[in-house]
Amino acid sequence: IAKEVAERQQLISGKSETLVLSLRKEIEAVSGEPGWGNYWDEEGFTPDYSGIIRKLEGLLKSGYVDEVLGLGHELITSGFRQVEESNDEGETAMEVESCMPIIVEALERSTLDNVDKLVWALDVVLADQYDLCGEFEKYLHQEHPQSAWDRFAELLLTRLHKLNSTGEILDYKRNELSNWTIHALEQSGRQAEIIPLCEIEARQTRSYGRLVKQLIEEQRYADAERWIHEGIQATQEKWTGIAARLRVDFREIQILKKSWSVVAAIQVEEYIRRPSHQAFVECKQASDKAEVWVMVRKTILSYLENGELPWTKASWSLPKSGLTPPGAASENEFPLFIDLIDIAIYEEKPDQVLRWYDQCSAGSCKYGIEENSIAGAVQTYAPERAVAIWKDMAERLIARVKPSAYQEAAKYLRKVAEVMRREQKLKEWERYLRRLREEHARKRRLIEILDGLNGKPIMGKRVQL
């Protein structure tokens, strides 16, 4: 209390130098030790910035705005270093982050020129590798004088021109700087300069997606498609994620143009590239709009069975997508059972589910098959098959001889019980439980779980099916 009273007296008397020096030392001390946590032993250390925040607020309230901003710069620099050296679950980062609102307030009220304020905030954001400075990003998205944005944009364009890009890390930094440059151009009303800048940067840092987005917003679809083709050609070998995003942009353009047949063709190509449940659903949605689903579905199933690409078939009636179509992946072994089973489950065709499952089980392709989903899909159509699958899954888990595996096995055994009760085979279920008890009589925890499946108490509680 005495120390706080003395600090207040120093502020009132206008003698801030001592308090600033003391606070600088406190910042150095608090930020000097990394945070850490041993969560197994519930031990650890988290630096406490609450005292620093209170003193900064006191200085700011008393009008020492520039002093707070200077201390804030030191705090941010040392805080970044401390977070980098810490070994915890983010507690240290949260402490440092809690100081940012007071520093932003000091920046806003400081004697700096409006442009210098924007530069100050941006430099902090660009140096932040730990997402601590969201408050400064908010500041850069607030309203500022248009003249300040105009000068700020010029400074960033100059900085961007001087920045060399010779690697992926530097490309990332250049992209971040160019994003803020575009933001400054937008705020200063210089929209006409944005797309030319994006065109230069697209080839420099492969930021084709940003350029295409700008062109789509201006409804310059032909230009967007031209840049999409160039971007895919430049990135498809090494940066496949960029190429995939550009293909999505190309599809969005065709949707805006309501070219549903082309959209359907694109979706089929994407399914061939990477078959999945979601890709199949999207194929159906696009093909329904183009009224070609019957043909598309047939050719997709044919591809999954024998690897014959849809657009090589005589029955294929969709136009070219405008993109380079994929070839069948060389590592694929047809039929692609997992995808055929997934489609059969989606279409609620249990006979096909069993057909492909049985063929897969006869070979060496069972890895990746969701047997629980298969059993669930056929439990009404072929209850005895569902029961057999769930029994097999449960017994494999029991063989692991782990209590956690016993609990997992119980989930499948409950499903077995539900189906056998529905099929009026309770005596058979009881015989099966007896056999499990006899075979695993020495596994005490398993016996308790099996008793619970039949309604007997487990650890003092009664488990219901």
XYZ file of C-alpha atoms in Angstrom:
465
model
C 0.000 0.000 0.000
C 2.826 2.373 0.918
C 4.492 1.717 -2.439
C 1.281 2.429 -4.334
C 0.715 5.651 -2.391
C 4.274 6.740 -3.215
C 3.703 5.999 -6.912
C 0.520 8.070 -6.918
C 2.349 10.947 -5.210
C 5.048 10.853 -7.876
C 2.388 11.081 -10.607
C 0.598 13.953 -8.887
C 3.835 15.887 -8.382
C 4.820 15.447 -12.023
C 7.932 13.421 -11.194
C 7.347 10.543 -13.556
C 10.995 9.732 -14.317
C 11.443 7.598 -11.204
C 8.216 5.706 -11.828
C 9.077 5.113 -15.509
C 12.528 3.832 -14.534
C 10.991 1.567 -11.889
C 8.416 0.249 -14.329
C 11.071 -0.402 -16.951
C 12.951 -2.540 -14.432
C 9.745 -4.370 -13.514
C 9.041 -5.139 -17.168
C 12.569 -6.482 -17.506
C 12.143 -8.638 -14.386
C 8.684 -10.030 -15.213
C 9.586 -10.803 -18.833
C 12.983 -12.233 -17.913
C 11.810 -15.666 -16.790
C 10.031 -17.980 -19.273
C 6.736 -19.548 -18.249
C 6.580 -23.310 -17.839
C 4.197 -26.007 -16.717
C 4.476 -29.612 -15.556
C 0.822 -30.581 -15.785
C 1.360 -34.106 -14.508
C 2.637 -32.786 -11.174
C 0.517 -29.619 -11.299
C 3.618 -27.454 -11.043
C 4.731 -24.496 -13.067
C 5.314 -20.756 -13.344
C 3.294 -18.097 -15.166
C 4.549 -14.492 -15.211
C 2.144 -11.948 -13.714
C 1.690 -8.755 -15.743
C -1.204 -7.365 -13.682
C 1.029 -4.964 -11.731
C 2.588 -3.662 -14.930
C -0.846 -3.071 -16.464
C -2.003 -1.175 -13.369
C 1.036 1.113 -13.457
C 0.752 1.711 -17.197
C -2.891 2.679 -16.710
C -1.865 5.067 -13.927
C 0.723 6.737 -16.138
C -1.737 7.015 -19.009
C -4.454 8.460 -16.794
C -2.004 11.099 -15.573
C -1.211 12.131 -19.149
C 2.153 10.426 -19.677
C 1.050 9.010 -23.012
C 4.360 8.947 -24.873
C 6.095 7.403 -21.863
C 3.535 4.578 -21.844
C 4.044 4.041 -25.577
C 7.816 3.806 -25.121
C 7.422 1.325 -22.288
C 4.894 -0.554 -24.406
C 7.443 -1.013 -27.176
C 9.902 -2.491 -24.670
C 7.189 -4.724 -23.233
C 6.193 -6.036 -26.668
C 9.800 -6.811 -27.635
C 10.595 -8.617 -24.379
C 7.162 -10.280 -24.337
C 7.702 -11.825 -27.786
C 11.019 -13.239 -26.587
C 9.485 -14.586 -23.380
C 6.640 -16.349 -25.206
C 9.141 -17.917 -27.617
C 11.184 -19.304 -24.711
C 8.197 -20.473 -22.632
C 7.030 -24.066 -22.348
C 3.401 -23.963 -21.228
C -0.117 -24.177 -22.661
C -0.326 -20.509 -23.669
C -0.653 -18.950 -20.194
C 2.390 -16.716 -20.720
C 1.088 -15.570 -24.103
C -2.242 -14.629 -22.511
C -0.461 -12.541 -19.877
C 1.520 -10.631 -22.513
C -1.562 -10.249 -24.698
C -3.496 -8.690 -21.800
C -1.150 -5.667 -21.956
C -1.971 -4.809 -25.587
C -5.193 -2.769 -25.126
C -3.444 -0.204 -22.905
C -0.563 0.111 -25.411
C -3.009 0.619 -28.293
C -4.773 3.314 -26.299
C -1.428 5.029 -25.702
C -0.643 4.827 -29.424
C -3.979 6.393 -30.333
C -3.490 9.265 -27.860
C 0.216 9.779 -28.540
C 1.806 12.837 -30.188
C 2.904 10.756 -33.186
C 1.768 11.797 -36.645
C -1.261 9.806 -37.937
C 0.909 8.025 -40.517
C 3.554 7.197 -37.915
C 0.821 5.686 -35.727
C -0.217 3.392 -38.571
C 3.413 2.425 -39.248
C 3.988 1.780 -35.511
C 0.982 -0.536 -35.338
C 1.840 -2.371 -38.537
C 5.428 -3.023 -37.481
C 4.120 -4.654 -34.304
C 1.683 -6.825 -36.286
C 4.337 -7.901 -38.787
C 6.731 -8.846 -35.970
C 4.077 -10.871 -34.123
C 4.574 -14.613 -34.638
C 2.353 -15.701 -31.755
C -1.013 -13.976 -32.419
C -0.597 -11.651 -29.453
C -1.352 -8.375 -31.220
C -4.924 -8.679 -32.415
C -5.657 -5.296 -30.796
C -3.230 -3.626 -33.185
C -4.913 -5.320 -36.162
C -8.218 -3.886 -34.938
C -6.567 -0.468 -34.747
C -5.431 -0.789 -38.381
C -9.012 -1.566 -39.401
C -10.435 1.483 -37.642
C -11.203 4.761 -39.374
C -8.243 7.093 -39.907
C -7.892 10.248 -42.059
C -7.822 9.433 -45.772
C -4.709 11.578 -46.190
C -2.951 9.376 -43.627
C -3.998 6.221 -45.483
C -2.711 7.738 -48.742
C 0.748 8.476 -47.333
C 0.770 5.138 -45.513
C 0.053 3.339 -48.798
C 2.986 5.131 -50.444
C 5.308 4.073 -47.643
C 4.191 0.455 -47.923
C 4.559 0.427 -51.710
C 8.124 1.688 -51.309
C 8.854 -0.904 -48.637
C 7.354 -3.648 -50.810
C 9.462 -2.566 -53.785
C 12.650 -2.817 -51.699
C 11.775 -6.200 -50.208
C 13.591 -9.105 -51.817
C 11.745 -12.451 -52.040
C 14.004 -15.486 -52.290
C 12.222 -18.247 -50.372
C 8.905 -19.435 -48.991
C 9.376 -17.685 -45.624
C 10.200 -14.383 -47.308
C 7.309 -14.924 -49.727
C 4.996 -15.274 -46.725
C 6.287 -12.018 -45.245
C 5.944 -10.283 -48.605
C 2.369 -11.526 -48.933
C 1.548 -10.216 -45.465
C 3.022 -6.807 -46.305
C 1.232 -6.677 -49.663
C -2.086 -7.547 -47.970
C -1.726 -4.503 -45.726
C -0.673 -2.420 -48.744
C -3.892 -3.411 -50.508
C -5.843 -2.518 -47.363
C -4.200 0.926 -47.306
C -4.970 1.455 -51.003
C -8.626 0.555 -50.365
C -8.888 2.991 -47.443
C -7.250 5.789 -49.434
C -9.639 5.346 -52.369
C -6.964 4.079 -54.760
C -8.808 0.945 -55.901
C -7.502 1.233 -59.457
C -3.984 0.345 -58.236
C -5.001 -2.849 -56.450
C -5.347 -5.328 -59.329
C -2.099 -4.223 -61.067
C -0.317 -4.727 -57.732
C -1.954 -8.147 -57.291
C -0.841 -9.154 -60.800
C 2.786 -8.340 -60.016
C 2.640 -10.116 -56.669
C 0.883 -13.210 -58.088
C 3.918 -14.141 -60.158
C 6.303 -13.033 -57.428
C 4.815 -15.049 -54.527
C 2.229 -17.337 -56.198
C -0.598 -15.322 -54.608
C -2.886 -16.117 -57.542
C -5.897 -16.704 -55.316
C -5.879 -13.126 -54.027
C -5.744 -11.746 -57.582
C -8.536 -14.034 -58.766
C -10.697 -12.964 -55.828
C -10.258 -9.300 -56.782
C -11.118 -10.032 -60.428
C -14.234 -12.007 -59.467
C -15.424 -9.157 -57.247
C -15.179 -6.845 -60.256
C -16.950 -9.474 -62.416
C -13.965 -9.741 -64.736
C -14.522 -13.443 -65.213
C -12.504 -13.895 -68.405
C -9.440 -12.305 -66.806
C -9.968 -14.396 -63.681
C -10.073 -17.604 -65.729
C -6.899 -16.627 -67.581
C -5.044 -16.108 -64.310
C -6.482 -19.327 -62.875
C -5.040 -21.316 -65.773
C -1.663 -19.625 -65.372
C -1.721 -20.163 -61.615
C -2.584 -23.856 -61.868
C 0.184 -24.373 -64.411
C 2.687 -22.639 -62.105
C 1.707 -24.412 -58.886
C 0.283 -27.857 -59.646
C 3.595 -29.687 -59.282
C 4.978 -28.229 -56.058
C 2.163 -26.229 -54.427
C -0.827 -28.498 -54.947
C -2.908 -26.693 -52.325
C -2.774 -23.445 -54.307
C -3.759 -25.274 -57.495
C -6.683 -26.952 -55.707
C -7.906 -23.577 -54.397
C -7.729 -22.114 -57.911
C -9.847 -24.983 -59.245
C -12.444 -24.115 -56.580
C -12.354 -20.495 -57.777
C -12.855 -21.676 -61.363
C -15.891 -23.676 -60.260
C -17.296 -20.637 -58.430
C -17.036 -18.594 -61.623
C -19.008 -21.245 -63.536
C -21.635 -21.210 -60.776
C -21.922 -17.418 -61.065
C -22.335 -17.878 -64.828
C -24.878 -20.686 -64.150
C -22.950 -23.061 -66.410
C -24.270 -26.106 -64.594
C -22.966 -28.704 -67.078
C -19.442 -27.322 -66.701
C -19.847 -27.250 -62.903
C -20.887 -30.911 -62.990
C -17.845 -31.786 -65.129
C -15.557 -29.977 -62.679
C -17.077 -31.812 -59.710
C -16.588 -35.189 -61.406
C -12.933 -34.349 -62.036
C -12.500 -33.360 -58.382
C -14.067 -36.641 -57.296
C -11.611 -38.577 -59.486
C -8.725 -36.618 -57.983
C -9.776 -37.367 -54.412
C -12.825 -39.595 -53.887
C -14.719 -38.855 -50.680
C -18.240 -38.836 -49.323
C -18.454 -35.040 -49.540
C -17.101 -34.986 -53.118
C -19.749 -37.528 -54.162
C -22.533 -35.435 -52.604
C -21.241 -32.321 -54.398
C -21.150 -34.280 -57.672
C -24.782 -35.218 -57.196
C -25.848 -31.674 -56.364
C -24.150 -30.199 -59.435
C -25.332 -33.020 -61.718
C -28.911 -32.669 -60.503
C -28.877 -29.010 -61.574
C -27.524 -30.025 -64.976
C -30.046 -32.921 -65.086
C -27.322 -35.481 -65.837
C -27.054 -37.352 -62.546
C -28.097 -40.754 -63.903
C -25.283 -40.713 -66.467
C -22.727 -39.203 -64.066
C -23.495 -41.697 -61.302
C -23.111 -44.627 -63.680
C -19.737 -43.452 -64.953
C -18.447 -42.708 -61.440
C -19.356 -46.213 -60.272
C -17.718 -47.645 -63.391
C -14.512 -45.735 -62.571
C -14.504 -46.979 -58.980
C -14.950 -50.550 -60.199
C -12.436 -50.719 -63.046
C -10.571 -47.389 -63.265
C -12.153 -46.310 -66.542
C -12.149 -42.484 -66.570
C -15.657 -41.054 -67.141
C -14.774 -38.712 -70.021
C -13.236 -41.577 -72.008
C -16.562 -43.401 -72.229
C -18.827 -43.067 -75.266
C -21.812 -42.324 -73.020
C -20.116 -39.234 -71.523
C -22.166 -36.185 -72.513
C -20.786 -33.377 -70.334
C -18.697 -30.607 -71.926
C -15.012 -30.148 -71.181
C -14.499 -28.482 -67.842
C -11.927 -26.022 -69.103
C -9.335 -27.521 -66.739
C -6.803 -30.278 -67.319
C -8.580 -33.477 -66.263
C -6.792 -35.874 -63.908
C -5.618 -39.330 -64.839
C -6.337 -42.382 -62.737
C -3.923 -42.420 -59.799
C -1.207 -44.994 -60.483
C -1.235 -46.211 -56.880
C -4.941 -47.118 -56.997
C -5.962 -50.766 -57.101
C -9.437 -51.215 -58.499
C -12.120 -51.733 -57.399
C -11.923 -48.901 -54.846
C -13.915 -50.801 -52.238
C -13.968 -48.161 -49.516
C -15.544 -45.593 -51.835
C -18.002 -48.092 -53.315
C -19.115 -49.085 -49.821
C -19.427 -45.423 -48.800
C -21.692 -44.711 -51.773
C -23.813 -47.790 -51.073
C -24.285 -46.688 -47.464
C -25.148 -43.135 -48.588
C -27.694 -44.458 -51.089
C -29.107 -46.883 -48.491
C -28.467 -49.985 -50.569
C -27.506 -52.659 -48.031
C -27.230 -55.384 -50.660
C -24.484 -53.409 -52.405
C -22.823 -52.672 -49.066
C -22.508 -56.410 -48.427
C -21.491 -57.141 -52.000
C -18.473 -54.844 -51.859
C -17.664 -55.695 -48.255
C -17.576 -59.396 -49.027
C -15.348 -58.862 -52.064
C -13.023 -56.686 -50.016
C -12.906 -59.190 -47.143
C -11.872 -61.892 -49.589
C -8.825 -59.823 -50.615
C -6.253 -57.768 -48.751
C -8.008 -54.405 -48.837
C -9.777 -54.452 -45.475
C -7.596 -51.685 -44.046
C -9.620 -48.469 -43.733
C -13.028 -50.146 -43.922
C -15.493 -48.728 -41.358
C -17.002 -52.014 -40.227
C -19.208 -50.386 -37.607
C -20.855 -48.264 -40.315
C -21.290 -51.339 -42.497
C -22.961 -53.298 -39.700
C -25.233 -50.345 -38.946
C -26.205 -50.050 -42.614
C -27.187 -53.736 -42.980
C -28.636 -54.490 -39.528
C -32.225 -54.486 -40.811
C -31.508 -56.047 -44.218
C -29.172 -58.770 -42.901
C -29.239 -58.759 -39.090
C -27.163 -61.922 -38.801
C -24.336 -60.255 -40.788
C -24.481 -57.146 -38.623
C -24.304 -59.307 -35.494
C -21.326 -61.245 -36.888
C -19.433 -58.036 -37.721
C -20.030 -56.476 -34.299
C -19.095 -59.711 -32.532
C -15.850 -59.883 -34.472
C -15.019 -56.261 -33.641
C -15.758 -56.817 -29.943
C -13.707 -60.006 -29.707
C -10.710 -58.345 -31.377
C -10.870 -55.592 -28.766
C -11.167 -58.107 -25.924
C -8.028 -59.828 -27.225
C -6.036 -56.672 -26.455
C -6.412 -57.427 -22.721
C -6.877 -53.770 -21.737
C -9.710 -52.325 -19.601
C -10.173 -49.464 -22.067
C -10.548 -51.973 -24.903
C -13.144 -53.882 -22.843
C -15.197 -50.683 -22.536
C -14.976 -50.159 -26.286
C -15.962 -53.769 -26.931
C -19.042 -53.290 -24.740
C -20.364 -50.669 -27.190
C -20.468 -53.252 -29.978
C -21.808 -55.974 -27.732
C -24.718 -53.701 -26.788
C -25.506 -53.327 -30.491
C -25.405 -57.115 -30.836
C -27.852 -57.398 -27.934
C -30.228 -54.835 -29.466
C -30.360 -56.645 -32.817
C -30.761 -60.099 -31.255
C -33.501 -58.854 -28.958
C -35.275 -57.307 -31.963
C -34.910 -60.614 -33.824
C -36.233 -62.468 -30.751
C -32.967 -64.347 -30.192
C -32.453 -63.596 -26.510
C -31.520 -67.199 -25.655
C -28.833 -67.153 -28.324
C -27.552 -63.852 -26.897
C -27.376 -65.361 -23.396
C -25.490 -68.409 -24.707
C -23.015 -66.081 -26.427
C -22.473 -64.126 -23.208
C -21.909 -67.380 -21.301
C -19.303 -68.464 -23.812
C -17.467 -65.132 -23.458
C -17.502 -65.482 -19.652
C -16.129 -69.021 -19.830
C -13.376 -68.143 -22.333
C -12.284 -65.038 -20.405
C -13.087 -66.095 -16.827
C -9.759 -64.779 -15.521
C -10.339 -61.245 -16.884
C -12.121 -59.810 -13.850
C -12.795 -56.352 -15.314
C -14.214 -57.856 -18.496
C -16.518 -60.146 -16.495
C -17.879 -57.110 -14.629
C -18.639 -55.410 -17.943
C -20.282 -58.542 -19.361
C -22.436 -58.803 -16.243
C -23.508 -55.224 -16.797
C -24.611 -56.020 -20.335
C -27.100 -58.476 -18.901
C -28.451 -56.044 -16.339
C -26.275 -57.105 -13.383
C -24.682 -54.401 -11.233
C -21.284 -53.038 -12.262
C -19.276 -51.295 -9.527
C -22.472 -50.588 -7.613
C -24.448 -49.347 -10.639
C -26.951 -51.058 -12.915
C -26.158 -50.666 -16.614
C -29.104 -50.620 -19.013
C -28.883 -51.747 -22.627
